[in-house]
CSV table of C-alpha atoms in Angstrom, one decimal:
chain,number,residue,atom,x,y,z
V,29,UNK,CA,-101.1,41.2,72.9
V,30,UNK,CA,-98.2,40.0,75.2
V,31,UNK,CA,-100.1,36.8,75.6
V,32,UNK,CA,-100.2,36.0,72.2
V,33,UNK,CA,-96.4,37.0,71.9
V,34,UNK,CA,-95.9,34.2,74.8
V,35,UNK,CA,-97.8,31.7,73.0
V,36,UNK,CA,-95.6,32.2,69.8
V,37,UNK,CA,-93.1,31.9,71.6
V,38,UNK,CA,-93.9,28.8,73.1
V,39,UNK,CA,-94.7,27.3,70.0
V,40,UNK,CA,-91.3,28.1,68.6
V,41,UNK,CA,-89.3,26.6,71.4
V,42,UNK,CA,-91.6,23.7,71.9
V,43,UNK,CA,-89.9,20.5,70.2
V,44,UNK,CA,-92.2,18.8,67.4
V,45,UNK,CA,-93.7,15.4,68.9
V,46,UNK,CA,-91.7,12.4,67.6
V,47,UNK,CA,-93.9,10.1,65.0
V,48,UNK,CA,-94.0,7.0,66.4
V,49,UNK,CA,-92.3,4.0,64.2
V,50,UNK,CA,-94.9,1.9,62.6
V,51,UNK,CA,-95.1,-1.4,64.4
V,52,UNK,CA,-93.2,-4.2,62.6
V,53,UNK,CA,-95.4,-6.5,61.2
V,54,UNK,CA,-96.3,-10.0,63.1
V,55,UNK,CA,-95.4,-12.9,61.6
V,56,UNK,CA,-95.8,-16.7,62.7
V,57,UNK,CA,-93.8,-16.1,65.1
V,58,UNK,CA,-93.6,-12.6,66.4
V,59,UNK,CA,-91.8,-9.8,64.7
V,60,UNK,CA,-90.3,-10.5,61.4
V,61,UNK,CA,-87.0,-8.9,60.9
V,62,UNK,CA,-86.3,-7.2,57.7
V,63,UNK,CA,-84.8,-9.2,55.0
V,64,UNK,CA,-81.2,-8.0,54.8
V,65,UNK,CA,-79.8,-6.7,51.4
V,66,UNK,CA,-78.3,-9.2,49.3
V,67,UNK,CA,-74.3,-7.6,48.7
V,68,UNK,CA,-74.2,-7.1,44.9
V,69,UNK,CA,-72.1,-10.3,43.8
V,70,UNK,CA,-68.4,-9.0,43.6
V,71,UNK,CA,-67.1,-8.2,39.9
V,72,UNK,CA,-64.8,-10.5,38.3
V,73,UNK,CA,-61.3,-9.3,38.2
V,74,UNK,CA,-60.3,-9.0,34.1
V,75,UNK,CA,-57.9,-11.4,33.0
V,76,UNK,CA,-54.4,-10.3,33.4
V,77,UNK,CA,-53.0,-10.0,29.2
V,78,UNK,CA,-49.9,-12.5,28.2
V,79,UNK,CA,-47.3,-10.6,28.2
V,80,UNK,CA,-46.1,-10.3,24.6
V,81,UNK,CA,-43.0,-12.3,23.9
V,82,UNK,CA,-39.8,-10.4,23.7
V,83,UNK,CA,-38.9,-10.3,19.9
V,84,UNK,CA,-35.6,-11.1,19.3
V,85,UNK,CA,-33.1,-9.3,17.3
V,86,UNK,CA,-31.8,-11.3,14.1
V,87,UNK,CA,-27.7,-10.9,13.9
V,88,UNK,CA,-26.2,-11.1,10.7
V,89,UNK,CA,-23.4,-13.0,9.9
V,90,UNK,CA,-20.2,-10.8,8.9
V,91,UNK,CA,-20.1,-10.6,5.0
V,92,UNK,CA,-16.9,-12.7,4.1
V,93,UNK,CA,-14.0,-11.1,3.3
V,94,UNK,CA,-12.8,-10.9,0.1
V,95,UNK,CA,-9.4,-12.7,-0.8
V,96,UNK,CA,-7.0,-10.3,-2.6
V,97,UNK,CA,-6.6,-11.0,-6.0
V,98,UNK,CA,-2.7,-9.9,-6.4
V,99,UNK,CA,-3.5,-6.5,-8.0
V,100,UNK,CA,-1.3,-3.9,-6.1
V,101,UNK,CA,-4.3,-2.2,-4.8
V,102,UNK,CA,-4.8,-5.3,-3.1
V,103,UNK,CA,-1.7,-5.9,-1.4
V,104,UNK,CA,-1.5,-4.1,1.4
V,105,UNK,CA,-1.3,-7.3,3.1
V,106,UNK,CA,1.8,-7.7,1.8
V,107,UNK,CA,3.2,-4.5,3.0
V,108,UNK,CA,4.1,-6.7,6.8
V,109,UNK,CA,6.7,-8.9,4.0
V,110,UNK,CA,8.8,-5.7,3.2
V,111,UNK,CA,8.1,-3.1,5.8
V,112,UNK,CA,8.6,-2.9,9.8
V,113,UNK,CA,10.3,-4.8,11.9
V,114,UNK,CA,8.5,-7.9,10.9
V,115,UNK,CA,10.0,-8.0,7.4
V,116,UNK,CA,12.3,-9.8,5.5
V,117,UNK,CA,16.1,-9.9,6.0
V,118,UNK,CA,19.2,-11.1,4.1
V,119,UNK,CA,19.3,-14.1,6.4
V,120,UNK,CA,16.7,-16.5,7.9
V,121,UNK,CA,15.5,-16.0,11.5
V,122,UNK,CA,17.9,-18.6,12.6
V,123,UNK,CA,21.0,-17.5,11.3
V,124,UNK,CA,20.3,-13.5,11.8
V,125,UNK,CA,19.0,-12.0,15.5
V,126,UNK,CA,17.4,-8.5,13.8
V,127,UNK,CA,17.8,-6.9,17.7
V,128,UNK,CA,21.7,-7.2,17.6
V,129,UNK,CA,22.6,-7.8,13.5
V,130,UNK,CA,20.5,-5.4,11.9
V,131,UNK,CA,21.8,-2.0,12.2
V,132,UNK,CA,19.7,0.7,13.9
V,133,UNK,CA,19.2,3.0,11.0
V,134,UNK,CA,17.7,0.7,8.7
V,135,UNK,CA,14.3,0.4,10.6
V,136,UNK,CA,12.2,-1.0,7.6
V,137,UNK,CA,11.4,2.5,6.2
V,138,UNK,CA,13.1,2.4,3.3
V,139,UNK,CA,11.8,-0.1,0.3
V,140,UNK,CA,14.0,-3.3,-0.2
V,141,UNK,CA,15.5,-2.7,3.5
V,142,UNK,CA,16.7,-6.3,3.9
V,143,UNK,CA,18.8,-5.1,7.2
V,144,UNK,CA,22.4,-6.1,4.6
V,145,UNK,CA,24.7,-3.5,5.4
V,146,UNK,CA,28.3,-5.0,5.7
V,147,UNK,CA,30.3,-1.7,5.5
V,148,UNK,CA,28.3,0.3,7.4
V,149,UNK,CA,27.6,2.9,4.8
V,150,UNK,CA,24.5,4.2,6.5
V,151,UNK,CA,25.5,4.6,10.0
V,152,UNK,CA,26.6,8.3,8.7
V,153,UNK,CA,23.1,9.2,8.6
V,154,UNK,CA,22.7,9.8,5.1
V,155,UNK,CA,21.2,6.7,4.2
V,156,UNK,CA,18.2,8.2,2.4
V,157,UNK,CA,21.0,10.1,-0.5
V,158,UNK,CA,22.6,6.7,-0.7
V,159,UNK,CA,18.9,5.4,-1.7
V,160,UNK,CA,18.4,8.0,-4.2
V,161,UNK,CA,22.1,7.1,-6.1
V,162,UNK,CA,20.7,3.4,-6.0
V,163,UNK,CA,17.7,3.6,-7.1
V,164,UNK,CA,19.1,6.1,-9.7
V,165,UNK,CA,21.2,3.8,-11.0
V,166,UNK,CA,19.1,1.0,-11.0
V,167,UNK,CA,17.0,2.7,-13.6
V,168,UNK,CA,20.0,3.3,-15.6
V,169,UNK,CA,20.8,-0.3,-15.2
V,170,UNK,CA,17.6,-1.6,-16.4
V,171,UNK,CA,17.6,1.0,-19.2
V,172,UNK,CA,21.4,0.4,-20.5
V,173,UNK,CA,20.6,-4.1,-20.5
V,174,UNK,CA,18.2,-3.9,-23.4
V,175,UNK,CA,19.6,-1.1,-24.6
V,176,UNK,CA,22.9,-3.3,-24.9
V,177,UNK,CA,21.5,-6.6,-25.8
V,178,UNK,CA,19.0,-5.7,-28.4
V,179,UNK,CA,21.2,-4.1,-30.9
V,180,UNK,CA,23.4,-6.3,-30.8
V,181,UNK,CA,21.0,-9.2,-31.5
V,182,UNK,CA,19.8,-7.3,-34.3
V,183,UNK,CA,22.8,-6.8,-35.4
V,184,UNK,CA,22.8,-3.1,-36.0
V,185,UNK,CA,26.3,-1.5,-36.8
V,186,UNK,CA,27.3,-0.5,-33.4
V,187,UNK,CA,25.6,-2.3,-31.8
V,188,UNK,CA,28.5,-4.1,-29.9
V,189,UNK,CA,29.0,-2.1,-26.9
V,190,UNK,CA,32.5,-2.6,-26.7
V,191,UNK,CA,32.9,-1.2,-30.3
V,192,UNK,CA,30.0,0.9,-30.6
V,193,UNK,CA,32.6,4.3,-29.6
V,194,UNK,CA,35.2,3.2,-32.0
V,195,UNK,CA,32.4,2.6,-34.9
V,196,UNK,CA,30.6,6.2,-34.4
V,197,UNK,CA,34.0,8.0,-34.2
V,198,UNK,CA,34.9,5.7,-37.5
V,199,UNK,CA,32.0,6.8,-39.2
V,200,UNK,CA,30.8,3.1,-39.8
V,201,UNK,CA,27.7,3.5,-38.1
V,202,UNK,CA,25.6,4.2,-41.5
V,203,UNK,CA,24.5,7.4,-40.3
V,204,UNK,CA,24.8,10.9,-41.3
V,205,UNK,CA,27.4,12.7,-39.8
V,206,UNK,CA,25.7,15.0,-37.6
V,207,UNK,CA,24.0,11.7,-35.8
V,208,UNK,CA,27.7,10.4,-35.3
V,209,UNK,CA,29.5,13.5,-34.3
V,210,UNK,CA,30.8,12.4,-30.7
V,211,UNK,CA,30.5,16.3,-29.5
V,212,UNK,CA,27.1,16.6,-30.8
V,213,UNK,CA,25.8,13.4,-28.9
V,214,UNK,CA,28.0,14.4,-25.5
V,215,UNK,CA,26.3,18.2,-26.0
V,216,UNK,CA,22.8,16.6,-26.1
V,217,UNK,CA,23.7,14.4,-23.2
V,218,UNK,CA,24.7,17.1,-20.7
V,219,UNK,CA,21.6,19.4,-21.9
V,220,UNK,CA,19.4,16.4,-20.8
V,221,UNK,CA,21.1,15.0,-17.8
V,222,UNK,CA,21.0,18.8,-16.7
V,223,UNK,CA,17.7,19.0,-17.0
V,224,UNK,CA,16.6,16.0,-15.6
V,225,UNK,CA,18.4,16.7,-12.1
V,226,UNK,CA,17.7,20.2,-11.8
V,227,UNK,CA,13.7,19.2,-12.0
V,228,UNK,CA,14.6,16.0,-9.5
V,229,UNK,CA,16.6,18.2,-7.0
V,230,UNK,CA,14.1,21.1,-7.0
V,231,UNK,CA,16.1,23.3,-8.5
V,232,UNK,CA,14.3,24.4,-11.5
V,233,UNK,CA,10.6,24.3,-11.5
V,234,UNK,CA,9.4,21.9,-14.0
V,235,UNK,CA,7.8,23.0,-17.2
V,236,UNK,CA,4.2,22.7,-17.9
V,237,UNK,CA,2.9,19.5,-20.3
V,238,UNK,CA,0.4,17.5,-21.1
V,239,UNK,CA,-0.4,13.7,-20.3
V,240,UNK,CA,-3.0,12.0,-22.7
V,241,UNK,CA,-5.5,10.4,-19.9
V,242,UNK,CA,-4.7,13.4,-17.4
V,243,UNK,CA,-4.4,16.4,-19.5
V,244,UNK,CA,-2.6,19.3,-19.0
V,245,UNK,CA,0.1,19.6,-16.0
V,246,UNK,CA,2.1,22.2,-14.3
V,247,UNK,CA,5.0,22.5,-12.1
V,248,UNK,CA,2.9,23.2,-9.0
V,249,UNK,CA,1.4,19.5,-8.7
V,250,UNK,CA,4.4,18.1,-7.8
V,251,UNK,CA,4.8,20.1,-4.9
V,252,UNK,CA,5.5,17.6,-1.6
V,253,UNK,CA,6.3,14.8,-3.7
V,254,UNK,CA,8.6,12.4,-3.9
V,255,UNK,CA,11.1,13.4,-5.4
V,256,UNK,CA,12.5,10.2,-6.3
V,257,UNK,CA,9.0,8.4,-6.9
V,258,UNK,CA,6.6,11.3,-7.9
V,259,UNK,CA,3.7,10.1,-9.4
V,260,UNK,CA,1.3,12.3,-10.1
V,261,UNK,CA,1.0,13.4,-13.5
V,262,UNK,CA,4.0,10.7,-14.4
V,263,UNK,CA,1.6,7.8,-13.9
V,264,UNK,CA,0.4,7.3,-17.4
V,265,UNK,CA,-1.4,4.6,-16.3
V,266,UNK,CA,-2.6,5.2,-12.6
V,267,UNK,CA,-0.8,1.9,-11.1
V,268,UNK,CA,0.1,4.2,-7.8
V,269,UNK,CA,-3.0,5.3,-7.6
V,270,UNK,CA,-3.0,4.4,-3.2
V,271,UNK,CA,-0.2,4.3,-1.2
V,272,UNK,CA,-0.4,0.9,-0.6
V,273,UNK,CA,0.0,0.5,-4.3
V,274,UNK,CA,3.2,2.7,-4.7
V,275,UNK,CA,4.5,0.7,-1.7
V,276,UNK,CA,4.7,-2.4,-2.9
V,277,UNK,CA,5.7,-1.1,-6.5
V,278,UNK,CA,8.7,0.6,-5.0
V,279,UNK,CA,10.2,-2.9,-3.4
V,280,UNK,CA,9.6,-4.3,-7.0
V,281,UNK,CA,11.6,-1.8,-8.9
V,282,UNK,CA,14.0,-1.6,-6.5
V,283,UNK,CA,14.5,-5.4,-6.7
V,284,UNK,CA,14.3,-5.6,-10.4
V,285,UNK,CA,17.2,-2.4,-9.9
V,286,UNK,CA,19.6,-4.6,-8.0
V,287,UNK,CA,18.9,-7.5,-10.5
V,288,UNK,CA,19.9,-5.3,-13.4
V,289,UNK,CA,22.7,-4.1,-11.6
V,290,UNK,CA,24.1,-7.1,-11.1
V,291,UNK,CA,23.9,-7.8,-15.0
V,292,UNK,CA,25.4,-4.8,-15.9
V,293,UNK,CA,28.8,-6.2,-13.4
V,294,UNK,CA,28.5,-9.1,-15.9
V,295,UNK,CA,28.2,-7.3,-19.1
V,296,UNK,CA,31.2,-5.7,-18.1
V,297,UNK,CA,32.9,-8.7,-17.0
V,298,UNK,CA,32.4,-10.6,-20.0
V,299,UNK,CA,33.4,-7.9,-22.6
V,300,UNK,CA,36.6,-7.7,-20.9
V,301,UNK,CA,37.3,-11.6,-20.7
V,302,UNK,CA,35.9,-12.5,-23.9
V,303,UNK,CA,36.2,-9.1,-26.1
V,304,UNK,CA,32.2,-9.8,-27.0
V,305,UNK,CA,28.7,-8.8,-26.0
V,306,UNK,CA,26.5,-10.6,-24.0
V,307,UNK,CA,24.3,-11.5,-27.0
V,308,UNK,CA,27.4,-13.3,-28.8
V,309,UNK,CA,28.5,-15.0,-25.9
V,310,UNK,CA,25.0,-16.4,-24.7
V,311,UNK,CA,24.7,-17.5,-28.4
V,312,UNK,CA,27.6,-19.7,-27.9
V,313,UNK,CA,27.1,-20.9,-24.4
V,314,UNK,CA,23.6,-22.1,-25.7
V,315,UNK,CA,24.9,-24.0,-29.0
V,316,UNK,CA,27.5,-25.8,-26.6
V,317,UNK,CA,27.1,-25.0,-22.9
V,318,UNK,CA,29.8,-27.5,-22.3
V,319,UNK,CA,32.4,-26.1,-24.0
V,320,UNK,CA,31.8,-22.5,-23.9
V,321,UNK,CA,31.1,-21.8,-20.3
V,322,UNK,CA,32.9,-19.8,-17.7
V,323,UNK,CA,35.5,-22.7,-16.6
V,324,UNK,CA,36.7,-23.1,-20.2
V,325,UNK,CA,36.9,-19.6,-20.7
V,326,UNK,CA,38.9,-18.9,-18.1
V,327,UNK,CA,40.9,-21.8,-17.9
V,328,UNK,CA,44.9,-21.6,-18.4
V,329,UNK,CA,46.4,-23.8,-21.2
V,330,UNK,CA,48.7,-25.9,-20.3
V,331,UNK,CA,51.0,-27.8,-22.8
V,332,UNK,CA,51.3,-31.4,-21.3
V,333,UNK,CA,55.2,-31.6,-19.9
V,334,UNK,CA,56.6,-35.4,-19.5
């Protein structure tokens, strides 16, 4: 038994016999190496892809700007000709130096601010109540010219302004009496003109009413503004309807104001030379502008002396 235990265990140590390589086949020559592998023929690289041209973004051209057509709503170009310190003044730029001629206070704020203030009036700082009495009386003024003109034209009795008091308080007016009673008309007058200031000033609240286009009104929407050019509910028509609009219409009515003004000084200068209305006297001037002119008017007679 221990024998055989030996001889196992000889068996499992022993080291298998090595098979002998098989002898390389003789050729012509002697041994013949093996033929060596052909390497697999390398794999052409892909072709690299264009790159994609860049598109490139189309700019459009700027629409053209429109041209203003004149309408107020248009204008606000024009605001740089009556506003700022760019605007127009009472001189050209070669006769006036706006740094040193134009006073402080009259910055280009204010519509029709043409820097003409001779007397100082402003410098007292209330030159915004001294606009408010102008343009206040510029509306009168450009109320009381056709209200002077065209009755006398048409010649309604009393319609000469320098006799219409004398005709109603005459009672040649053609009316009935109540419509000529002087106390009657001054009554109505002060009721109105009360009135009217109290609602301007602030005052009184202003009534409720209605505006055909806008409907009904009240007091409340003409809270914060002006009180001198409100709009609002008092433009019928909407012609402020920007601010750029109400701008521009301010310098026009103030300038039209002035204009008026200045025709009510010669309404009143002419009734005094002449004793006439303006209608009569531009009637005459125009059928002999020569001899019916201011010079003749006003000249002195003389009586030729040898």
């Amino acid at each position: 038994m221990a024998a055989l235990q030996v001889n196992a265990l000889f068996k499992k140590v022993a080291p298998a016999p090595a098979k002998k390589a098989a002898p390389a086949k003789k050729g012509l020559f002697g041994a013949k190496p093996a033929p060596a592998k052909k390497a697999a023929p390398a794999k052409k690289a892909a072709p690299v892809k264009k790159a994609a041209p860049a598109k490139t973004k189309v700019v459009k051209k700027a629409a053209p700007v429109k041209k203003s057509s004149g309408k107020p709503s248009q204008a606000g170009g024009d605001l740089a000709k009556w506003y700022g310190k760019n605007r127009r003044f009472y001189l050209p730029s070669g006769l006036l130096d706006p740094a040193t001629d134009v006073p402080s206070y009259m910055d280009g704020t204010l519509a029709g601010d043409y820097g003409f203030d001779p007397l100082k009036l402003g410098a007292d700082g209330k030159i915004n109540d001294y606009r408010a009495a102008e343009v206040i009386h510029a509306r009168w003024a450009m109320l009381a010219i056709p209200g002077i003109v065209i009755p006398e034209a048409l010649g309604i009795p009393g319609g000469v302004w320098t006799e219409t008091g004398k005709v109603f308080l005459d009672g040649e007016a053609g009316r009935p009496e109540i419509l000529q009673n002087p106390i009657i008309f001054a009554g109505i007058q002060i009721a109105l003109f009360a009135a009217v200031e109290g609602y301007r000033s602030g005052k009184v609240a202003p009534p409720e009413g209605f505006v055909p286009g806008k409907g009904k009104f009240s007091g409340s929407d003409f809270a914060g503004l002006d009180p001198i050019n409100p709009g609002g509910p008092l433009d019928f028509f909407n012609v402020a309807s920007t601010p750029e609009d109400l701008a521009i219409l301010k310098v026009k009515e103030i300038k039209n104001g002035r204009l008026a003004m200045i025709a009510m000084l010669g309404v009143f200068v002419q009734g005094l030379t002449t004793g006439e209305g303006p209608a009569a006297n531009w009637g005459k001037h125009v059928a002999d502008p020569f001899g019916y002119n201011f010079v003749t008017i006003s000249a002195i007679e003389r009586t030729p002396v040898l």
